[in-house]
Amino acid sequence: VIMNILVNDIPAIGTISGTSLVCLSAATQLTNDVTDGVWSTSNSAVADIDETGLVTGISVGNALITYTVTDVASGCTNHDTITVHVGALPAAPDTVYGPVELCAYINQTTEILYRVNRVSGAVSYNWYVPTGVNIVRGQGTDSLWVTVDSTLYRWAPIYVASVSDRKSTRLN
């Protein structure tokens, strides 16, 4: 008795690309060069993933993300995986130290210093200043030097966010 067995090729699968680190409540985009695949997660309590590959951190931990491609004609499948680590956000800076009243500095060359105490887990700091406040130096650090011009509105807050190695921030 001779039996012919048909062996089908498995479908092509690309490598998942994108960052495997995400903060709690933040999102990161994963991609694969092969289209028409399906994204899934091993632990939706840790990381959720939608049909486009957008991963959202739900709770601190790890989840295995899988991209599966199926050949419709043969039913054969192939997949690639990536482990996504969901980390906690760094704490927000507690207080921004620096002058509150800026009128005396308008159109002056004096550089004004704002700073925050270092935050555990933060790798950098993003400063957000209003129109009329010009960053001279210090973006990305815990200290910021600015000047003020006449376009400053009379009430305009300065914010700072601590940034973790997972690229998410928390504002103060």
PDB file of C-alpha atoms in Angstrom, residues 5 74 76 94 99 101 121:
ATOM      1  CA  ILE A   5       0.956  12.537   1.992  1.00  0.00           C
ATOM      2  CA  SER A  74      -4.246  24.645   4.143  1.00  0.00           C
ATOM      3  CA  CYS A  76      -1.499  25.690   8.619  1.00  0.00           C
ATOM      4  CA  ASP A  94       6.344  66.254  44.699  1.00  0.00           C
ATOM      5  CA  PRO A  99       9.661  81.641  41.747  1.00  0.00           C
ATOM      6  CA  GLU A 101       5.764  85.567  40.470  1.00  0.00           C
ATOM      7  CA  GLY A 121      12.684  55.122  39.052  1.00  0.00           C
TER       8      GLY A 121
END
